[in-house]
Structures are given as C-alpha cells and as structure tokens.
Short mmCIF file of C-alpha atoms in Angstrom, two decimals:
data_model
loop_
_atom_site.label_atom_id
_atom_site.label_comp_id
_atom_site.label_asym_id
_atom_site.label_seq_id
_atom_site.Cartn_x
_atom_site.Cartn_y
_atom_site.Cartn_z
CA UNK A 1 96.30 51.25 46.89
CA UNK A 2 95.88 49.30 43.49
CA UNK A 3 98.19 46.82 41.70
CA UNK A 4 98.50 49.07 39.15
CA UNK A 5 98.06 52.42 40.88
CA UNK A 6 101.76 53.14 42.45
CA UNK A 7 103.71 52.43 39.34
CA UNK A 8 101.93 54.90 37.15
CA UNK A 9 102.64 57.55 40.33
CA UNK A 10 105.99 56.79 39.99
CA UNK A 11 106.02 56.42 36.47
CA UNK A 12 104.51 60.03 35.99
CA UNK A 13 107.09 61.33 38.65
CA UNK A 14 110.23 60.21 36.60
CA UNK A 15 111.57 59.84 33.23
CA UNK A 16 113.66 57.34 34.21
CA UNK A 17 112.87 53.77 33.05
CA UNK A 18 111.27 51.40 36.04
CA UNK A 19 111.10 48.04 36.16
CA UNK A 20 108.40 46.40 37.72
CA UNK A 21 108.85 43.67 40.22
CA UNK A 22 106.09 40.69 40.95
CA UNK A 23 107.11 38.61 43.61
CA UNK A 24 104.03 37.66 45.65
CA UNK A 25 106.12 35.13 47.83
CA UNK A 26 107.17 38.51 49.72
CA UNK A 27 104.55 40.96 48.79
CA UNK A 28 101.26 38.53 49.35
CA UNK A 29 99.99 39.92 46.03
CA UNK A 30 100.04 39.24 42.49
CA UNK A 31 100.36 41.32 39.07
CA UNK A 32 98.07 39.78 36.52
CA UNK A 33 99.61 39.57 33.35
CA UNK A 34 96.48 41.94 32.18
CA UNK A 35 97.58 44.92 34.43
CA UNK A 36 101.23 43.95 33.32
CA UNK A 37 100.31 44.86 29.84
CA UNK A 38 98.10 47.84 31.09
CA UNK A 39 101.58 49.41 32.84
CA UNK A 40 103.85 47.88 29.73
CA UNK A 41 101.88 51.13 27.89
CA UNK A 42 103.47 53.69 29.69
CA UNK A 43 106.70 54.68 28.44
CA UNK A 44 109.37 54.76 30.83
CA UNK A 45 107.98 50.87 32.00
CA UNK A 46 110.48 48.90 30.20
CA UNK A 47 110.41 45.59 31.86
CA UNK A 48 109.71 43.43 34.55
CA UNK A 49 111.61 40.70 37.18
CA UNK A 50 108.70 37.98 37.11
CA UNK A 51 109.37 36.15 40.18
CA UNK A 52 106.11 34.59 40.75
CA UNK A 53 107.64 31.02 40.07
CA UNK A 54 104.87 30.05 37.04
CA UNK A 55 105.91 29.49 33.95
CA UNK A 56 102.44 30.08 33.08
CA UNK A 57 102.18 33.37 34.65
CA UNK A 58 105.66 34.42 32.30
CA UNK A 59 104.11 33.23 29.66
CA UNK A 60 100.94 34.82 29.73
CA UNK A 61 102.39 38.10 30.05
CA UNK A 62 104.39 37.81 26.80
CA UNK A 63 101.50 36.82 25.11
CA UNK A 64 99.40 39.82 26.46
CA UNK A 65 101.77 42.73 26.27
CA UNK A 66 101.40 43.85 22.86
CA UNK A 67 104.43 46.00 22.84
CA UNK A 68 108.27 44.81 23.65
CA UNK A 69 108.85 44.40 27.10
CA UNK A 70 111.98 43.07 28.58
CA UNK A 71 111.52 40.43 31.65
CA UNK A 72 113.25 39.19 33.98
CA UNK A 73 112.20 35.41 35.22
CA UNK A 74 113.45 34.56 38.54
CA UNK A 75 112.99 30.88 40.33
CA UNK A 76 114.09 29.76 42.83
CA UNK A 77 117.67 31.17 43.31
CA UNK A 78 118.52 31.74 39.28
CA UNK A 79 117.29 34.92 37.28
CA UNK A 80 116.79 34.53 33.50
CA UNK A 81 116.42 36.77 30.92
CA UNK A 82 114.09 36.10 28.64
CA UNK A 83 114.18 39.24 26.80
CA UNK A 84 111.52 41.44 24.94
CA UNK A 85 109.33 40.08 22.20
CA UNK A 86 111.78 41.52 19.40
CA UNK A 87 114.97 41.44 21.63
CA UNK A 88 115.40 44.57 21.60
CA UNK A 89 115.22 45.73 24.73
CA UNK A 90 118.53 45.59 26.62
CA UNK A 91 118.86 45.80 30.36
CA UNK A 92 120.18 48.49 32.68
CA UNK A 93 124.10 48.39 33.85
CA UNK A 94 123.38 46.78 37.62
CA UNK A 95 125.34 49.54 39.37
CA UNK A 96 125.06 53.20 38.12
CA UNK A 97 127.70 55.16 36.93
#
C-alpha cells in the first residue's frame, strides 16, 4: 500500500482529527515532506509526530505544507512541539475524556 494511501482511508472513514506519525527507525519507511503536504490538505489531518531524527526533514515539511499544520518533533527520547505555521493549532488532551 502507498505512503500516502492508508491515511486518506482512514481519513475518509472518520471525522475525527489524525495525526500522522513518521518514524522510519520502526516502520523502515519514510514520509517525504511532499506527500506530508499532499495529506496536510485533507481536513481532519491536523498534524504530525516527525520522528525521523532530521532536522532537515522537519524543516522541509514546514516549508512545503502550505496550510497550518501542527508537528510534533521527536529525537531521541524528547518530543517537541514546534507548532503550526501561525500557532494556531493546539494539540489533543493525551487521554480522552
């Protein structure tokens, strides 16, 4: 199945908003930033845990997602938030209610 495929599946299934999670350490595969702005079009994608451990990679996708998109920047054993391009995206609570 493509990259991109399964979250727009799941996407369509839900309104709920997903995350999408890059960690190619466990999964042997990694999101380009280009198909992370593809999926950052659909509206119930609101963010992302980049965890592939390049500062590049973060980077790029900021600069290619046109809209806001809230990430996530893991390394090592620390998560950051970096936030969406206007800040204005805000996180979910970590355990539901």
């Amino acid at each position: 199945m493509a990259v991109g495929r399964r979250p727009r599946l799941v996407a369509a299934a839900t309104t709920l908003p997903l995350v999408i999670y890059n960690v190619p350490g466990r999964t042997g595969v990694n999101i380009a930033p280009e198909t992370v702005a593809e999926l950052a079009q659909i509206p119930n994608i609101t963010g992302i845990k980049e965890a592939s451990g390049s500062l590049d990679q973060a980077s790029a996708i900021l600069a290619t997602c046109k809209i806001d998109l809230g990430m996530f920047l893991q390394q090592q054993d620390t998560v950051t938030w970096i936030g969406g391009l206007s800040g204005a995206w805000a996180p979910l609570p970590s355990a539901p209610r």
